[in-house]
Coordinates of C-alpha atoms in Angstrom, one line a residue:
Chain A
X1 CA -41.0 45.0 58.9
X2 CA -39.7 41.8 60.4
X3 CA -36.1 40.9 61.2
X4 CA -34.1 37.8 61.8
X5 CA -30.8 37.5 63.6
X6 CA -27.7 35.6 62.7
X7 CA -24.5 35.5 64.6
X8 CA -21.4 34.9 62.6
X9 CA -17.7 35.0 63.6
X10 CA -17.2 38.6 62.5
X11 CA -20.2 39.9 64.4
X12 CA -24.0 40.0 64.3
X13 CA -26.1 40.2 61.1
X14 CA -29.8 41.3 61.3
X15 CA -31.8 40.8 58.1
X16 CA -34.7 43.1 57.6
X17 CA -37.7 42.1 55.5
X18 CA -40.8 44.0 54.1
X19 CA -41.5 47.7 54.4
X20 CA -39.7 49.7 57.0
X21 CA -41.7 52.8 58.1
X22 CA -42.6 54.7 61.2
X23 CA -45.1 52.0 62.1
X24 CA -42.2 49.8 62.8
X25 CA -40.6 52.0 65.5
X26 CA -41.5 49.5 68.3
X27 CA -40.0 46.6 66.3
X28 CA -36.9 48.6 65.5
X29 CA -36.5 49.4 69.2
X30 CA -36.4 45.6 69.8
X31 CA -33.8 45.4 67.0
X32 CA -31.8 48.2 68.6
X33 CA -31.8 46.2 71.9
X34 CA -30.5 43.2 70.0
X35 CA -27.8 45.4 68.4
X36 CA -26.8 46.8 71.8
X37 CA -26.6 43.4 73.4
X38 CA -24.7 41.7 70.6
X39 CA -21.0 40.8 71.2
X40 CA -18.1 42.2 69.2
X41 CA -17.6 45.6 67.6
X42 CA -19.4 45.0 64.3
X43 CA -23.1 44.9 63.5
X44 CA -24.6 44.4 60.0
X45 CA -28.1 45.2 58.8
X46 CA -28.8 43.1 55.7
X47 CA -31.3 45.2 53.7
X48 CA -31.5 42.9 50.6
X49 CA -35.1 41.8 51.5
X50 CA -36.3 45.3 52.3
X51 CA -39.0 46.6 50.0
X52 CA -39.4 50.2 51.2
X53 CA -37.8 52.7 53.5
X54 CA -39.4 56.0 54.5
X55 CA -37.7 59.0 56.1
X56 CA -38.7 57.9 59.6
X57 CA -36.9 54.7 59.0
X58 CA -33.8 56.6 57.8
X59 CA -34.1 58.5 61.1
X60 CA -34.1 55.2 63.0
X61 CA -31.0 54.0 61.1
X62 CA -29.3 57.2 62.2
X63 CA -30.4 56.6 65.8
X64 CA -28.9 53.1 65.6
X65 CA -25.7 54.5 64.1
X66 CA -25.5 57.1 66.9
X67 CA -26.0 54.5 69.6
X68 CA -23.1 52.5 68.0
X69 CA -20.8 55.4 68.0
X70 CA -21.6 56.0 71.7
X71 CA -21.1 52.3 72.6
X72 CA -18.1 51.8 70.4
X73 CA -19.5 49.5 67.7
X74 CA -20.0 50.1 64.0
X75 CA -23.1 49.6 61.9
X76 CA -22.9 48.4 58.3
X77 CA -25.8 48.4 55.8
X78 CA -25.5 45.5 53.4
X79 CA -26.9 44.9 49.9
X80 CA -29.7 47.5 49.8
X81 CA -32.0 47.2 46.7
X82 CA -31.4 49.8 44.0
X83 CA -34.1 52.3 45.0
X84 CA -33.1 52.1 48.6
X85 CA -29.4 52.4 47.7
X86 CA -30.2 55.5 45.7
X87 CA -32.2 57.0 48.6
X88 CA -29.3 56.3 51.0
X89 CA -26.9 57.9 48.6
X90 CA -29.0 61.0 48.0
X91 CA -29.4 61.4 51.7
X92 CA -25.6 61.1 52.1
X93 CA -26.1 58.2 54.6
X94 CA -23.0 56.6 52.9
X95 CA -20.9 59.4 54.4
X96 CA -22.1 58.4 57.9
X97 CA -22.0 54.6 57.8
X98 CA -20.6 51.9 55.6
X99 CA -22.9 50.6 52.8
X100 CA -21.8 47.3 51.2
X101 CA -23.4 46.8 47.8
Chain B
X1 CA -12.9 72.1 -40.8
X2 CA -13.4 74.9 -38.4
X3 CA -14.4 74.3 -34.9
X4 CA -16.7 76.8 -33.6
X5 CA -16.9 78.1 -30.1
X6 CA -20.2 79.7 -29.3
X7 CA -20.8 81.5 -26.1
X8 CA -24.1 80.7 -24.6
X9 CA -25.8 82.0 -21.5
X10 CA -24.0 85.2 -21.7
X11 CA -24.2 87.6 -18.8
X12 CA -25.9 90.9 -19.5
X13 CA -22.6 92.6 -18.6
X14 CA -21.1 90.8 -21.6
X15 CA -22.9 93.3 -23.9
X16 CA -19.7 95.3 -24.2
X17 CA -17.4 92.3 -24.2
X18 CA -14.9 92.3 -27.1
X19 CA -16.2 90.0 -29.8
X20 CA -17.1 87.2 -27.3
X21 CA -19.4 85.5 -29.8
X22 CA -17.0 85.5 -32.7
X23 CA -16.0 82.5 -34.7
X24 CA -12.3 81.5 -34.8
X25 CA -10.1 78.9 -36.4
X26 CA -8.9 75.8 -34.6
X27 CA -5.5 77.3 -33.5
X28 CA -7.2 80.3 -31.9
X29 CA -10.1 78.3 -30.4
X30 CA -8.1 77.1 -27.3
X31 CA -7.0 80.7 -26.6
X32 CA -10.6 81.9 -27.0
X33 CA -11.8 79.1 -24.7
X34 CA -9.3 80.2 -22.1
X35 CA -10.4 83.8 -22.4
X36 CA -14.0 82.9 -22.1
X37 CA -13.3 80.8 -19.0
X38 CA -11.5 83.8 -17.5
X39 CA -14.3 86.1 -18.5
X40 CA -16.8 84.0 -16.6
X41 CA -14.5 84.0 -13.6
X42 CA -14.6 87.8 -13.5
X43 CA -16.9 89.6 -11.1
X44 CA -19.5 92.1 -12.4
X45 CA -17.5 95.2 -11.6
X46 CA -14.4 93.6 -13.2
X47 CA -16.4 92.8 -16.4
X48 CA -17.7 96.4 -16.4
X49 CA -14.2 97.7 -16.0
X50 CA -12.8 95.4 -18.8
X51 CA -15.6 96.4 -21.1
X52 CA -15.0 100.1 -20.5
X53 CA -11.2 99.6 -21.2
X54 CA -11.8 97.9 -24.5
X55 CA -14.2 100.5 -25.9
X56 CA -13.3 103.4 -28.0
X57 CA -11.5 106.2 -26.0
X58 CA -14.5 108.5 -25.9
X59 CA -16.9 105.9 -24.7
X60 CA -14.2 104.5 -22.4
X61 CA -13.8 107.8 -20.5
X62 CA -17.6 108.0 -19.9
X63 CA -17.8 104.3 -18.8
X64 CA -14.6 104.7 -16.7
X65 CA -16.3 107.3 -14.6
X66 CA -19.4 105.0 -14.3
X67 CA -17.3 102.0 -13.2
X68 CA -15.4 104.0 -10.6
X69 CA -18.7 105.2 -9.2
X70 CA -20.1 101.7 -9.1
X71 CA -16.9 100.3 -7.4
X72 CA -16.9 103.2 -5.0
X73 CA -20.6 102.6 -4.2
X74 CA -19.8 98.8 -3.8
X75 CA -16.9 99.7 -1.4
X76 CA -19.2 101.9 0.7
X77 CA -21.7 99.1 0.9
X78 CA -19.1 96.6 1.9
X79 CA -17.8 99.0 4.5
X80 CA -21.4 99.2 5.9
X81 CA -21.5 95.4 5.9
X82 CA -18.1 95.2 7.7
X83 CA -19.4 97.6 10.3
X84 CA -22.6 95.6 10.8
X85 CA -20.4 92.4 11.1
X86 CA -18.3 94.1 13.8
X87 CA -21.4 95.2 15.8
X88 CA -22.8 91.7 15.4
X89 CA -19.5 90.2 16.6
X90 CA -19.6 92.6 19.7
X91 CA -23.2 91.8 20.4
X92 CA -22.6 88.0 20.2
X93 CA -19.6 88.5 22.5
X94 CA -21.8 90.4 25.0
X95 CA -24.5 87.6 24.8
X96 CA -21.8 85.0 25.5
X97 CA -20.8 86.9 28.6
X98 CA -24.4 87.3 29.7
X99 CA -25.1 83.6 29.2
X100 CA -22.2 82.8 31.6
X101 CA -23.6 84.8 34.5
X102 CA -26.8 85.4 36.5
X103 CA -27.9 88.5 38.5
X104 CA -28.7 87.6 42.1
X105 CA -29.5 90.1 44.8
X106 CA -27.8 92.8 42.7
X107 CA -24.7 90.8 42.3
X108 CA -23.4 89.1 39.2
X109 CA -22.6 85.4 39.8
X110 CA -21.3 82.8 37.3
X111 CA -24.1 80.5 36.3
X112 CA -22.3 77.3 37.2
X113 CA -21.7 78.8 40.7
X114 CA -25.4 79.7 41.0
X115 CA -26.4 76.2 40.0
X116 CA -23.9 74.7 42.5
X117 CA -25.4 76.9 45.2
X118 CA -28.8 75.5 44.4
X119 CA -27.4 72.0 44.8
X120 CA -25.9 73.0 48.1
X121 CA -29.2 74.4 49.3
X122 CA -30.9 71.1 48.3
X123 CA -28.3 69.1 50.2
X124 CA -28.9 71.3 53.2
X125 CA -32.7 70.6 52.9
X126 CA -32.0 66.9 52.8
X127 CA -29.7 67.2 55.9
X128 CA -32.5 69.0 57.7
X129 CA -35.0 66.3 56.7
X130 CA -32.6 63.6 58.1
X131 CA -32.0 65.6 61.2
X132 CA -35.7 66.1 61.8
X133 CA -36.3 62.4 61.2
X134 CA -33.6 61.4 63.6
X135 CA -34.6 63.8 66.3
X136 CA -38.3 62.9 65.8
X137 CA -37.4 59.2 66.4
X138 CA -35.3 60.1 69.4
X139 CA -38.3 62.0 70.8
X140 CA -40.7 59.1 70.0
X141 CA -38.4 56.8 71.9
X142 CA -38.0 59.3 74.8
X143 CA -41.8 59.7 75.0
X144 CA -42.3 55.9 74.9
X145 CA -40.0 55.8 77.9
X146 CA -42.0 58.6 79.6
X147 CA -45.2 56.7 78.9
X148 CA -43.7 53.5 80.4
X149 CA -42.5 55.4 83.5
X150 CA -45.8 57.1 84.0
X151 CA -47.5 53.7 83.8
X152 CA -45.1 52.6 86.4
X153 CA -46.0 55.6 88.6
X154 CA -49.7 54.8 88.1
X155 CA -49.1 51.3 89.3
X156 CA -47.3 52.8 92.4
X157 CA -50.3 55.0 93.1
X158 CA -52.5 51.9 92.8
X159 CA -50.3 50.2 95.4
X160 CA -50.5 53.2 97.7
X161 CA -54.3 53.1 97.4
X162 CA -54.3 49.5 98.2
X163 CA -52.0 50.0 101.3
X164 CA -54.2 53.0 102.3
X165 CA -57.4 50.9 102.1
X166 CA -55.7 48.3 104.4
X167 CA -54.6 51.1 106.7
X168 CA -58.2 52.4 106.9
X169 CA -59.5 49.0 107.8
X170 CA -56.7 48.7 110.4
X171 CA -57.7 52.1 111.9
X172 CA -61.3 51.0 111.9
X173 CA -60.5 47.7 113.6
X174 CA -58.3 49.6 116.1
X175 CA -61.1 51.9 116.9
X176 CA -63.5 49.0 117.4
X177 CA -61.1 47.2 119.7
X178 CA -60.4 50.5 121.6
X179 CA -64.1 51.0 122.2
X180 CA -64.4 47.4 123.4
X181 CA -61.6 48.0 125.9
X182 CA -63.4 50.8 127.5
X183 CA -61.3 53.3 129.4
X184 CA -58.2 51.2 128.9
X185 CA -58.5 51.6 125.1
X186 CA -58.8 55.4 125.2
X187 CA -55.3 55.9 124.0
X188 CA -55.8 53.4 121.2
X189 CA -59.0 55.2 120.2
X190 CA -57.0 58.4 119.8
X191 CA -54.3 56.5 117.8
X192 CA -56.9 54.8 115.6
X193 CA -58.5 58.2 114.9
X194 CA -55.1 59.6 114.0
X195 CA -54.4 56.7 111.7
X196 CA -57.8 57.2 110.1
X197 CA -57.0 60.9 109.5
X198 CA -53.6 60.0 108.1
X199 CA -55.3 57.5 105.8
X200 CA -57.7 60.2 104.6
X201 CA -54.8 62.5 104.0
X202 CA -52.9 59.8 102.1
X203 CA -56.1 59.1 100.1
X204 CA -56.4 62.8 99.2
X205 CA -52.7 63.0 98.2
X206 CA -53.0 59.7 96.2
X207 CA -56.0 61.2 94.4
X208 CA -54.0 64.4 93.6
X209 CA -51.1 62.3 92.3
X210 CA -53.4 60.2 90.2
X211 CA -55.0 63.3 88.7
X212 CA -51.6 64.7 87.9
X213 CA -50.5 61.4 86.4
X214 CA -53.6 61.3 84.3
X215 CA -52.8 64.9 83.2
X216 CA -49.2 63.9 82.3
X217 CA -50.4 60.8 80.6
X218 CA -52.8 62.8 78.5
X219 CA -50.1 65.4 77.7
X220 CA -47.6 62.7 76.7
X221 CA -50.2 60.9 74.7
X222 CA -51.1 64.1 72.8
X223 CA -47.4 64.9 72.3
X224 CA -46.8 61.4 71.1
X225 CA -49.6 61.7 68.6
X226 CA -48.3 65.1 67.3
X227 CA -44.8 63.6 67.0
X228 CA -46.2 60.6 65.2
X229 CA -48.0 62.8 62.7
X230 CA -44.6 64.6 62.1
X231 CA -42.6 61.3 61.9
X232 CA -45.1 59.6 59.6
X233 CA -44.8 62.4 57.0
X234 CA -42.7 60.5 54.6
X235 CA -40.1 62.8 53.2
X236 CA -38.2 60.1 51.2
X237 CA -39.9 61.4 48.0
X238 CA -38.5 64.8 48.7
X239 CA -35.0 63.2 49.0
X240 CA -35.6 61.3 45.8
X241 CA -36.6 64.5 44.1
X242 CA -32.9 65.6 44.4
X243 CA -32.0 63.0 41.8
X244 CA -34.4 64.7 39.3
X245 CA -33.1 68.2 40.3
X246 CA -29.5 67.0 39.9
X247 CA -30.3 65.8 36.4
X248 CA -32.1 69.1 35.7
X249 CA -29.1 71.2 36.9
X250 CA -26.7 69.0 34.8
X251 CA -29.0 69.5 31.8
X252 CA -29.2 73.3 32.3
X253 CA -25.4 73.5 32.6
X254 CA -24.9 71.4 29.5
X255 CA -27.4 73.5 27.6
X256 CA -25.7 76.7 28.8
X257 CA -22.3 75.3 27.6
X258 CA -23.8 74.4 24.2
X259 CA -25.5 77.8 24.0
X260 CA -22.3 79.6 24.9
X261 CA -20.3 77.6 22.4
X262 CA -22.8 78.3 19.6
X263 CA -22.8 82.0 20.4
X264 CA -19.0 81.9 20.5
X265 CA -19.0 80.4 17.0
X266 CA -21.5 83.0 15.9
X267 CA -19.2 85.7 17.2
X268 CA -16.3 84.1 15.4
X269 CA -18.2 83.8 12.1
X270 CA -19.2 87.5 12.4
X271 CA -15.6 88.4 13.0
X272 CA -14.4 86.3 10.0
X273 CA -17.1 87.9 7.9
X274 CA -15.9 91.3 9.0
X275 CA -12.3 90.5 8.1
X276 CA -13.4 89.0 4.7
X277 CA -15.3 92.1 3.9
X278 CA -12.4 94.3 5.0
X279 CA -10.3 92.3 2.5
X280 CA -12.8 92.8 -0.2
X281 CA -12.8 96.5 0.4
X282 CA -9.0 96.6 0.4
X283 CA -9.1 94.6 -2.9
X284 CA -11.6 97.1 -4.5
X285 CA -9.7 100.3 -3.5
X286 CA -6.7 99.9 -5.9
X287 CA -9.0 99.1 -8.8
X288 CA -11.1 102.1 -8.0
X289 CA -8.0 104.2 -7.9
X290 CA -6.4 102.8 -11.1
X291 CA -9.7 102.9 -13.1

């Protein structure tokens, strides 16, 4: 999984590409550091280029959400592909964080 | 010209019918046609009764007893049918009630409630999967931090070893210089010896710390590997399976609703059949009594 960062007036947008699995936990920690250091109270993860998401990756997203709650910023998941959106819905992730379709 | 009305396809019960195949003139033919039409509308017992009534009195009495017996027998059979229809109705009602519930741990539970509880269990399983995934990742990151800190401790021990080596050289040099100074260097010789002893003690402590760090590193590494094995077990397919199970539950509930409705209709039909037969019996009784 790779990610690119973009700062927009409303906050920080990180776009994730490829497959996001346990193997990416080091990369996600770097992403988490970027999220923590970003200004403002809103962070967005753009998932539109994501091809796959495993349960460990779901766990990492929940860790990021938890970090945000502690630090006072919100995490939004944007435009997940259909299968990933279904997985997020079945896992009731949409009840924990905002998912923009 | 005379029109002729010929009765064809006569019922066997028509054997005793009054002149049904006779030839009439045109004025009478319409009336005959009407009579014939009515004759065909009559049921078998009615035809028998009519035939008996139109015979000569002697034969009529004998046939009258036969018709009453046949009607009475028919009534009894209808009564039997009505009873069967009522039992059928009760059984269908019982099956409808059974289809709505399920027996669970000795308790009767509505089927939809049971299926909803299955759904709730599935949701709980998914929550657990997510919780395990999140905590596993927290542990992975915590162990990453421990590994980083242990590496830092290893570097510190390396620095201590380096300082200790220099200290040992210093003690050695001090001892050489003390020997060179003769009696005047006696005190330095003692200090150099003490420093050398301290250096050895530090070296021993350093070795013990390094051994413990190696042990911790090994433990953390093993823990990390075990955790990695847990965390790499992808359970997203199990989460996705909920979609299929949701569809299955919805299908089962729809099928149960259709099944219950069909059984309800069956019970209704049986009830209607019972009522119709009761009506037939009631219709037969006066005839039997008046015959």
